[in-house]
PDB file of C-alpha atoms and ligand atoms in Angstrom:
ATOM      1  CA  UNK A   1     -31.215   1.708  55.361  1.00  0.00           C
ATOM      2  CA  UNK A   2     -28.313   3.097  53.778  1.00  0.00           C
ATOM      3  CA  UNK A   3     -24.885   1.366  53.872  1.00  0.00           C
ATOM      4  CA  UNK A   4     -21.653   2.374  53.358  1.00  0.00           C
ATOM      5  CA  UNK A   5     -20.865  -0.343  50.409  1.00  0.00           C
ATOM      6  CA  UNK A   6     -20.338   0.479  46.837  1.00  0.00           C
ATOM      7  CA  UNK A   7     -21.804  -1.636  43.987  1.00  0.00           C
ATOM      8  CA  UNK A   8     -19.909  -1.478  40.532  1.00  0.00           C
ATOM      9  CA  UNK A   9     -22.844  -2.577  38.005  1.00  0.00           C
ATOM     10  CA  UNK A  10     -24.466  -2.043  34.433  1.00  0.00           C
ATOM     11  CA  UNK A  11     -28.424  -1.042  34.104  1.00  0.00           C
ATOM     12  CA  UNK A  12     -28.176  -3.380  31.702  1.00  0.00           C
ATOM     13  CA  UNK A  13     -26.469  -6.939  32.934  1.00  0.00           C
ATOM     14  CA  UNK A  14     -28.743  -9.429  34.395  1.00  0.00           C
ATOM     15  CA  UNK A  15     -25.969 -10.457  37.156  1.00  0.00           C
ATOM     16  CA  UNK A  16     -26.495  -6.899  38.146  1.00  0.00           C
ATOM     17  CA  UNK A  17     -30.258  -6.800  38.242  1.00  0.00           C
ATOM     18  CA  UNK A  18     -29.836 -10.172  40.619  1.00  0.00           C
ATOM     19  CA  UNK A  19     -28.079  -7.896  42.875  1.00  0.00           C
ATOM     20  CA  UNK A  20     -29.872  -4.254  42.765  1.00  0.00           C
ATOM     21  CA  UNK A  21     -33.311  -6.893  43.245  1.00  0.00           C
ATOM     22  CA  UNK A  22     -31.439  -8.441  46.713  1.00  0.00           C
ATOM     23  CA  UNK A  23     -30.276  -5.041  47.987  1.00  0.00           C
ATOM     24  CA  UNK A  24     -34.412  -3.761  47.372  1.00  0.00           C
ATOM     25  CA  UNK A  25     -36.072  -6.571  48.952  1.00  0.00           C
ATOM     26  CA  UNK A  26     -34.009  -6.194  51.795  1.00  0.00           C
ATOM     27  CA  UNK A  27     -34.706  -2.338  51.467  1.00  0.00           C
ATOM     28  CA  UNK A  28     -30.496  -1.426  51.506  1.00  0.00           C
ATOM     29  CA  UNK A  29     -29.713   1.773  49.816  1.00  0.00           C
ATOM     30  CA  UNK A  30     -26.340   1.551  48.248  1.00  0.00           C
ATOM     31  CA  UNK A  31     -23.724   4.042  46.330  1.00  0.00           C
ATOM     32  CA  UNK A  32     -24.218   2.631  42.956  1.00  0.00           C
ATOM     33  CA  UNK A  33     -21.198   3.180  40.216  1.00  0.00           C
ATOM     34  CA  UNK A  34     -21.842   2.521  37.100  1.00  0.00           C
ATOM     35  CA  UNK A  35     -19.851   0.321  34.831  1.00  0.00           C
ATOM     36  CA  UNK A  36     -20.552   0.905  31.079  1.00  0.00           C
ATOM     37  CA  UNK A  37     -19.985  -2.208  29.159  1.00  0.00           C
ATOM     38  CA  UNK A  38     -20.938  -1.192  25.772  1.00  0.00           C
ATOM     39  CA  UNK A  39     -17.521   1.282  26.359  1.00  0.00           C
ATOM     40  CA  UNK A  40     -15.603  -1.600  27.928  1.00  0.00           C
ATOM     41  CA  UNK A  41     -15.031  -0.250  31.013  1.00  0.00           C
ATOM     42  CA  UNK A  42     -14.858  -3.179  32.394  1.00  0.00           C
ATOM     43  CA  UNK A  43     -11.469  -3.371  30.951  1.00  0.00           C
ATOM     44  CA  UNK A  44     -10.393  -0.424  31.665  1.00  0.00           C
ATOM     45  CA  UNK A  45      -7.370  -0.816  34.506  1.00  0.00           C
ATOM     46  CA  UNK A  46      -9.178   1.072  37.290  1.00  0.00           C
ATOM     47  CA  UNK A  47     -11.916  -1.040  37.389  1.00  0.00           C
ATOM     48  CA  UNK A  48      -9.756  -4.333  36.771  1.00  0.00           C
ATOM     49  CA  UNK A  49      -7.591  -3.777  40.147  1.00  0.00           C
ATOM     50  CA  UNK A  50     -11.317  -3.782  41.697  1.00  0.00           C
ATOM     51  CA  UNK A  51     -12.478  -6.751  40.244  1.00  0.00           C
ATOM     52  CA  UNK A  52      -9.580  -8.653  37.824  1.00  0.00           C
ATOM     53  CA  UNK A  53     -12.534 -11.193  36.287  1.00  0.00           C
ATOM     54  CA  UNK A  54     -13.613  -7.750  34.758  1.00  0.00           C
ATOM     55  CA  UNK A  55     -16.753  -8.554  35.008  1.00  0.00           C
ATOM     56  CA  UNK A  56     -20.145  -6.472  36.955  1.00  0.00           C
ATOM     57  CA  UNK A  57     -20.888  -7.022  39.600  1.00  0.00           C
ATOM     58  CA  UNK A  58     -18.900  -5.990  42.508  1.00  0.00           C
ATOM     59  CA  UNK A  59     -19.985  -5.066  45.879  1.00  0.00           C
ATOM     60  CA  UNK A  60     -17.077  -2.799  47.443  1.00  0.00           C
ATOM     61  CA  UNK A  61     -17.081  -2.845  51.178  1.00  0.00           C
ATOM     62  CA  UNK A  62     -16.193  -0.025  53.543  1.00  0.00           C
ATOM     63  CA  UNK A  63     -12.629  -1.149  53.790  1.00  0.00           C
ATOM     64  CA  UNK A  64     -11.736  -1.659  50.325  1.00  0.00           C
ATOM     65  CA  UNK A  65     -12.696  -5.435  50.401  1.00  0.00           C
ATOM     66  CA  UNK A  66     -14.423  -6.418  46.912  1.00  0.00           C
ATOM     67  CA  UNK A  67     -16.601  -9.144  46.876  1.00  0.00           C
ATOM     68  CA  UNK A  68     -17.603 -10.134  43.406  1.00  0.00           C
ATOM     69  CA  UNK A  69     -19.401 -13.400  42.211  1.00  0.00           C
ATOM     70  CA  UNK A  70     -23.337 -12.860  42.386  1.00  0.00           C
ATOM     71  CA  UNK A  71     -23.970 -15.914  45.013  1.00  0.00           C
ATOM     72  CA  UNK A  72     -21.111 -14.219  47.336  1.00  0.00           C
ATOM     73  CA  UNK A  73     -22.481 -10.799  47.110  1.00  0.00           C
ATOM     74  CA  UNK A  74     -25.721 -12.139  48.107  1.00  0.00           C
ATOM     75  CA  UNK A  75     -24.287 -14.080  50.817  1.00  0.00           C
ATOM     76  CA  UNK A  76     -21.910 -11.323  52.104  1.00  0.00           C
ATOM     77  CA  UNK A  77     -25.181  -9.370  52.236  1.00  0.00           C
ATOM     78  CA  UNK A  78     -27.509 -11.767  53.824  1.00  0.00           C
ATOM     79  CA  UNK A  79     -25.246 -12.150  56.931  1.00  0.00           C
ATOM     80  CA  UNK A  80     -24.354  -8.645  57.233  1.00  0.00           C
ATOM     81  CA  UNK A  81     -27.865  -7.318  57.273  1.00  0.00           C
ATOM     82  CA  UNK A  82     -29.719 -10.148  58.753  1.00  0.00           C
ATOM     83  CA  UNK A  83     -33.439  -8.793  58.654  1.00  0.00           C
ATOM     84  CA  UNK A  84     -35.165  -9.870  56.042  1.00  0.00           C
ATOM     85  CA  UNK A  85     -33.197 -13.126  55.223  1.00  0.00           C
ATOM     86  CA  UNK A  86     -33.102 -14.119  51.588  1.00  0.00           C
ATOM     87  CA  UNK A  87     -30.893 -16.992  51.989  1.00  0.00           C
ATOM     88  CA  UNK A  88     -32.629 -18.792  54.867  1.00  0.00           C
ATOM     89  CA  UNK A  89     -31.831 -18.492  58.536  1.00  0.00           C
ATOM     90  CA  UNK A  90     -32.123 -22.139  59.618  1.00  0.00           C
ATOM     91  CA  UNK A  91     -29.383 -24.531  58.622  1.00  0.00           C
ATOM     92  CA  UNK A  92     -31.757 -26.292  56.513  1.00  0.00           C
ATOM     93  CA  UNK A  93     -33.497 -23.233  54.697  1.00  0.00           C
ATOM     94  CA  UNK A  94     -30.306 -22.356  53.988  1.00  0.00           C
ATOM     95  CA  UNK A  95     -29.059 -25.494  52.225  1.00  0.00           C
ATOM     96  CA  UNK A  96     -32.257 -25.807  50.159  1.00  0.00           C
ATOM     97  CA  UNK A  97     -32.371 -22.028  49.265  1.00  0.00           C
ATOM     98  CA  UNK A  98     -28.604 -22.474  48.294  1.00  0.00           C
ATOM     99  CA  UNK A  99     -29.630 -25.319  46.641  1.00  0.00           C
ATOM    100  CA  UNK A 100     -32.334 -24.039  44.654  1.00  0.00           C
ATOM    101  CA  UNK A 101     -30.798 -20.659  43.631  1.00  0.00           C
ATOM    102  CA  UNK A 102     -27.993 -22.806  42.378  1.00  0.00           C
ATOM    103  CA  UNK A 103     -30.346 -24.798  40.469  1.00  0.00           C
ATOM    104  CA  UNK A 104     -32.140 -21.238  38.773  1.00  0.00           C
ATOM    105  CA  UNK A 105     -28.208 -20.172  37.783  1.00  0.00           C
ATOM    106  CA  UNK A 106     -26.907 -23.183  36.578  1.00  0.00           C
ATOM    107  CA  UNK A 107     -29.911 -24.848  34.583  1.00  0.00           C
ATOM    108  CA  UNK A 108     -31.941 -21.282  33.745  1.00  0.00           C
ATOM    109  CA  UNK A 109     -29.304 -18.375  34.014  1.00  0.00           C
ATOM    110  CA  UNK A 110     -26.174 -20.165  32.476  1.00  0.00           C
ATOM    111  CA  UNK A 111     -28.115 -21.481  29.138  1.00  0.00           C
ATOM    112  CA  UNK A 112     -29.545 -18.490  28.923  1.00  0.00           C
ATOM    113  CA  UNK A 113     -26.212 -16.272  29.146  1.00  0.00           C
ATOM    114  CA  UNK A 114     -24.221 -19.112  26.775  1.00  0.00           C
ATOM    115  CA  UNK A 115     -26.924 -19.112  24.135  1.00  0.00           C
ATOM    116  CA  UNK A 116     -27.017 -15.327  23.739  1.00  0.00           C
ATOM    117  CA  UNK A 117     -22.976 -15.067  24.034  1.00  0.00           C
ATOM    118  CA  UNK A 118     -22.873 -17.553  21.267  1.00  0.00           C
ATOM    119  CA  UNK A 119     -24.927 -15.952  18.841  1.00  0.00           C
ATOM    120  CA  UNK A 120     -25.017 -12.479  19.224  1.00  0.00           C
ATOM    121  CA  UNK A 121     -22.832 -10.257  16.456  1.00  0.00           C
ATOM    122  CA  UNK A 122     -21.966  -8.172  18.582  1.00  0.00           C
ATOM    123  CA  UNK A 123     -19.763 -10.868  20.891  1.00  0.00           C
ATOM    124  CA  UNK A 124     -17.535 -12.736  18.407  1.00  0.00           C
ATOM    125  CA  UNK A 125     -14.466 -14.149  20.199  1.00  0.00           C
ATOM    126  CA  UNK A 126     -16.384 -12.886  23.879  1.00  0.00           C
ATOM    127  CA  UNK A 127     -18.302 -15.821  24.250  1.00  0.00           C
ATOM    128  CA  UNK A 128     -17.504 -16.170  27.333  1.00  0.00           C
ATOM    129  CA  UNK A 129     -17.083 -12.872  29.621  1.00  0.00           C
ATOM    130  CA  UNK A 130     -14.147 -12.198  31.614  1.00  0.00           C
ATOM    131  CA  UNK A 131     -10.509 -12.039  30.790  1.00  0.00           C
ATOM    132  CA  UNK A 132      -9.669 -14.047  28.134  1.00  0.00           C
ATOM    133  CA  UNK A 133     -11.520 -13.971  25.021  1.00  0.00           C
ATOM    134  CA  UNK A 134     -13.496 -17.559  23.423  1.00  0.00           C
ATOM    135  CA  UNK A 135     -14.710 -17.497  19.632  1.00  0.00           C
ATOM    136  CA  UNK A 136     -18.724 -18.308  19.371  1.00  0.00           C
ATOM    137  CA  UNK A 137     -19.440 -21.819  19.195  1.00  0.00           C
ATOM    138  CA  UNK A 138     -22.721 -21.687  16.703  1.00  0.00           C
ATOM    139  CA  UNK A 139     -23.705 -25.170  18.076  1.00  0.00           C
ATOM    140  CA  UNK A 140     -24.298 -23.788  21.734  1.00  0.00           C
ATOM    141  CA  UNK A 141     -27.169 -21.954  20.305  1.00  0.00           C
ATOM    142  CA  UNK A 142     -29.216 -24.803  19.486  1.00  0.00           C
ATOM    143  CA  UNK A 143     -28.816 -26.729  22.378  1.00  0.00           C
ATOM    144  CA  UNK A 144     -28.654 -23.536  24.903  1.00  0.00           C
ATOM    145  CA  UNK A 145     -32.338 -23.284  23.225  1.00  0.00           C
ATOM    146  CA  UNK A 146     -33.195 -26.790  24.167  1.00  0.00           C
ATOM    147  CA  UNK A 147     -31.878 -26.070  27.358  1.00  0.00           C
ATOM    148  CA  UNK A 148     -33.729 -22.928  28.252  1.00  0.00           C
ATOM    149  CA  UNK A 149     -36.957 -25.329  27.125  1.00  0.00           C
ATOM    150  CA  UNK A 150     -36.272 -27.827  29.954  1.00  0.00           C
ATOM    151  CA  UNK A 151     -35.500 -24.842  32.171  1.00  0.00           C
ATOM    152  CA  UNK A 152     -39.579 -23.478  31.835  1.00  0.00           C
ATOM    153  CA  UNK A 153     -40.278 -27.479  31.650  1.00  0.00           C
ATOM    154  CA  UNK A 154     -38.414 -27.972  34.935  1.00  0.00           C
ATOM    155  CA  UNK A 155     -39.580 -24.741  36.595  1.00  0.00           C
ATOM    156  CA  UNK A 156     -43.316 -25.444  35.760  1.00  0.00           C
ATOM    157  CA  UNK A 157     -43.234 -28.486  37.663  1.00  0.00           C
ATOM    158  CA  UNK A 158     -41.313 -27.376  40.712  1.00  0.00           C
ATOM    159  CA  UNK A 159     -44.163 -23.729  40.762  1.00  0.00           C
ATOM    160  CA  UNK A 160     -47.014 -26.383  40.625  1.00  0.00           C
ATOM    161  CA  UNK A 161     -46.101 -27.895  43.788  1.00  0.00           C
ATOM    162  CA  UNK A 162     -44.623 -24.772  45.397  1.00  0.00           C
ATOM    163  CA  UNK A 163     -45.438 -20.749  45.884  1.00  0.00           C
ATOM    164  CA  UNK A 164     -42.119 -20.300  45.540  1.00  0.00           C
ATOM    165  CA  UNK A 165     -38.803 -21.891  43.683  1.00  0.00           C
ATOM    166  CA  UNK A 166     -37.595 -23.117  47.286  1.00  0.00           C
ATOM    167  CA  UNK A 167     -41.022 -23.564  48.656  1.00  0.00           C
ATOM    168  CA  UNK A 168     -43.404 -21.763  50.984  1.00  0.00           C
ATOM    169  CA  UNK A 169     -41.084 -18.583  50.912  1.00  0.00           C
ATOM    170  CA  UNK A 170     -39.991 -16.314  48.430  1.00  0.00           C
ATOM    171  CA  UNK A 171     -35.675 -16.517  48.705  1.00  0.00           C
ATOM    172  CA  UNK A 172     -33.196 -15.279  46.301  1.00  0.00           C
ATOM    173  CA  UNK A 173     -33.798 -18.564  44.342  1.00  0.00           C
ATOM    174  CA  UNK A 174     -36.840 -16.309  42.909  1.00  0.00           C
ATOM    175  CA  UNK A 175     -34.869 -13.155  41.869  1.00  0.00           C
ATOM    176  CA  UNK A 176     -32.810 -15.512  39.788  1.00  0.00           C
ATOM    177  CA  UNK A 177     -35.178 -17.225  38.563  1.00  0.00           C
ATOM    178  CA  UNK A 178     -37.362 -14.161  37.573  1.00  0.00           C
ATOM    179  CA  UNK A 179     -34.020 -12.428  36.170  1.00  0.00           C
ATOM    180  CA  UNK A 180     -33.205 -15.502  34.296  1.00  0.00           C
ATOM    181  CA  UNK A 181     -37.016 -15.382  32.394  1.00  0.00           C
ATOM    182  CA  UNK A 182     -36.899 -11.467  31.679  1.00  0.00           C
ATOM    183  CA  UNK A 183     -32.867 -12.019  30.044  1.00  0.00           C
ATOM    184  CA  UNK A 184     -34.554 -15.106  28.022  1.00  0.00           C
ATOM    185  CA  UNK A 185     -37.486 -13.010  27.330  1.00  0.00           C
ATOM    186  CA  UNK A 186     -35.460  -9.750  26.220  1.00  0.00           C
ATOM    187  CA  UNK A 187     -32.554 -10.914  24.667  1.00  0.00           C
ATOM    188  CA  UNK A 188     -33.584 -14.748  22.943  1.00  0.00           C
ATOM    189  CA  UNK A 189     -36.949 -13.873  22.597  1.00  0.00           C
ATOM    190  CA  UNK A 190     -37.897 -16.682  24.877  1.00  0.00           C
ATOM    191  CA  UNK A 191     -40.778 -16.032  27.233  1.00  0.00           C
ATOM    192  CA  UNK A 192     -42.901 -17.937  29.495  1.00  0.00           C
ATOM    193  CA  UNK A 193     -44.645 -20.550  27.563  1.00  0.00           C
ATOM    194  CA  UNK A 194     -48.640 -19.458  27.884  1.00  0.00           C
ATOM    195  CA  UNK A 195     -49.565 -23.593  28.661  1.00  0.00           C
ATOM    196  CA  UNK A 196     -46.878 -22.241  31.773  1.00  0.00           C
ATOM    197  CA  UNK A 197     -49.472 -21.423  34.376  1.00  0.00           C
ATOM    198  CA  UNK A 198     -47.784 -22.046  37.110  1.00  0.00           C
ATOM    199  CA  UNK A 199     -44.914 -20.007  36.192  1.00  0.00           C
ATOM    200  CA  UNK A 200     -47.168 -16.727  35.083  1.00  0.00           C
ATOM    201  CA  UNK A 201     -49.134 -17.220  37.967  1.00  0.00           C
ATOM    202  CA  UNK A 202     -45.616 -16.857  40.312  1.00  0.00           C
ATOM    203  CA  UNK A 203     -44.637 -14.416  37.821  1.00  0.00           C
ATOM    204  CA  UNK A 204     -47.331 -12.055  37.959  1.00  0.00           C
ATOM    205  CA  UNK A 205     -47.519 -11.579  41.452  1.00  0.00           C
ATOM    206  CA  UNK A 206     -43.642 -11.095  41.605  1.00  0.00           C
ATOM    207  CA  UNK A 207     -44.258  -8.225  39.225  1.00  0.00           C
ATOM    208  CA  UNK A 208     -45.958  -6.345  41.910  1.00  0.00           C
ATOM    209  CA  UNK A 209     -43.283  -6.592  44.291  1.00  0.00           C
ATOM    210  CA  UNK A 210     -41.788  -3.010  44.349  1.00  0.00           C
ATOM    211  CA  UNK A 211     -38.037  -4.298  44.356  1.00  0.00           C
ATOM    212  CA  UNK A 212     -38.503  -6.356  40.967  1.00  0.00           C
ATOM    213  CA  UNK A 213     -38.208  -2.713  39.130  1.00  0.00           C
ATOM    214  CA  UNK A 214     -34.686  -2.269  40.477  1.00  0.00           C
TER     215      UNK A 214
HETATM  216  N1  GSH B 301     -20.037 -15.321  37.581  1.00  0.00           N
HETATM  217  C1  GSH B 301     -20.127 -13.874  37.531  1.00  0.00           C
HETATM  218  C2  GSH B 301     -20.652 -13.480  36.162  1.00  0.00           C
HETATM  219  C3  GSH B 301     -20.648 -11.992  35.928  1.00  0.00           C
HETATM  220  C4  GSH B 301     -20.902 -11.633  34.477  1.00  0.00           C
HETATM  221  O1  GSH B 301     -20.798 -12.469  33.567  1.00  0.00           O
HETATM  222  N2  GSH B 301     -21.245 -10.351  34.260  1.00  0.00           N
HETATM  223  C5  GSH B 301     -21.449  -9.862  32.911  1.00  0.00           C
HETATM  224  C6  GSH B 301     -22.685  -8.947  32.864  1.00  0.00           C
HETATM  225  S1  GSH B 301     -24.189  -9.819  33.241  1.00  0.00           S
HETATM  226  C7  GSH B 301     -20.270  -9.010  32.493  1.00  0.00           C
HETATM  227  O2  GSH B 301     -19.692  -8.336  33.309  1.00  0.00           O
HETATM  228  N3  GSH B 301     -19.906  -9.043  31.208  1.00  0.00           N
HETATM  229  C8  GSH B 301     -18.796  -8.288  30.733  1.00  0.00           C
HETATM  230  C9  GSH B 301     -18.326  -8.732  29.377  1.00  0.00           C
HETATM  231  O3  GSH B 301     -19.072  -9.421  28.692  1.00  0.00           O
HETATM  232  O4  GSH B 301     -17.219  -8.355  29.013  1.00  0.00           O
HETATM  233  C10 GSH B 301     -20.994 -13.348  38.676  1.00  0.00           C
HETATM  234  O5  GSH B 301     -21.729 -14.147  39.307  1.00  0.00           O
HETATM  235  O6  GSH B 301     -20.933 -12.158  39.014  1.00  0.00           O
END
């Protein structure tokens, strides 16, 4: 289906990829714009009066509304094109889906993003994106390691009692999740752990899923 919505993104941000991953598996076609990061465009002052955090991504609605924040774009999303829910359509799926994606951001996504912020050359004084610039803390690294450990750790447990991250249904707690391991994989060198089975076993078969090459 093809909607009138713009998406301001980068091939190559993860927060992106959580969104271009949504829009497939719910099979919406979307005008994408690219946002070149390398160039800081995200500075640039166009793209600031769309989205001031200056950061990708932003979904840009028909009447000028932009909607950024990842978990907003998904919900905005969700509720506007109903079939195919990602985020639950009981009140219950949709507090445990909510609660579970959270979970994948905040324990897998976050150390993943403040580990590589902290100790790539290439982001001195950007640790943090957005608008105002933070130096590199080097002692993030180390324990943004140790976190990303407990993350597979935590995640190995929840896969061997559960299909899926928020149970018997694959849910937007998954793309995160699955983004989250190809960003610690690509950019800390960090992949599954092979004693991991019940994450390579989820993995694998999300692999084939058409949408996970958006
Ligand atoms: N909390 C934001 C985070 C967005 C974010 O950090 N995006 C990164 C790319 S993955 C970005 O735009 N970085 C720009 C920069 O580092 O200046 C969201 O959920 O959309």
């Amino acid at each position: 289906m093809n909607a009138d919505l713009k998406l301001y993104q980068s091939n190559g941000s993860p927060n992106s990829r959580r969104v271009r991953i949504f829009l497939a598996e719910k099979g919406i076609t979307v005008t994408q714009v690219p946002i070149d990061l390398g160039a800081r465009e995200q500075f640039a002052d166009a793209y600031a009066a769309i989205n001031p955090r200056r950061v990708v991504p932003t979904l840009v609605l028909e009447d000028g509304t932009a909607i950024g924040e990842v978990p907003a774009i998904m919900r905005y999303l969700d509720e506007a094109f109903p079939e195919t829910p990602l985020l639950g359509s009981t009140s219950i799926e949709k507090a445990l889906i909510q609660m579970w994606e959270r979970r994948m951001e905040l324990e897998g996504f976050a150390p993943v993003m403040e580990t590589v912020r902290n100790r790539a050359a290439g982001l001195k004084d950007r640790a943090i994106a957005g608008p105002h610039g933070y130096a590199q803390i080097p002692a993030l690294v180390d324990r943004g390691m140790a976190r990303v450990r407990d993350f597979y750790a935590d995640l190995e447990a929840r896969l061997g009692e559960q299909p899926f991250v928020a149970g018997s249904a694959f849910s937007a707690a998954d793309i995160t999740a699955f983004v989250t391991i190809d960003f610690a994989t690509n950019a800390l060198q960090f992949g599954i752990p092979d004693t991991d089975v019940a994450i390579l076993r989820w993995y694998e078969a999300l692999t084939t899923r058409e949408s996970f090459s958006a």
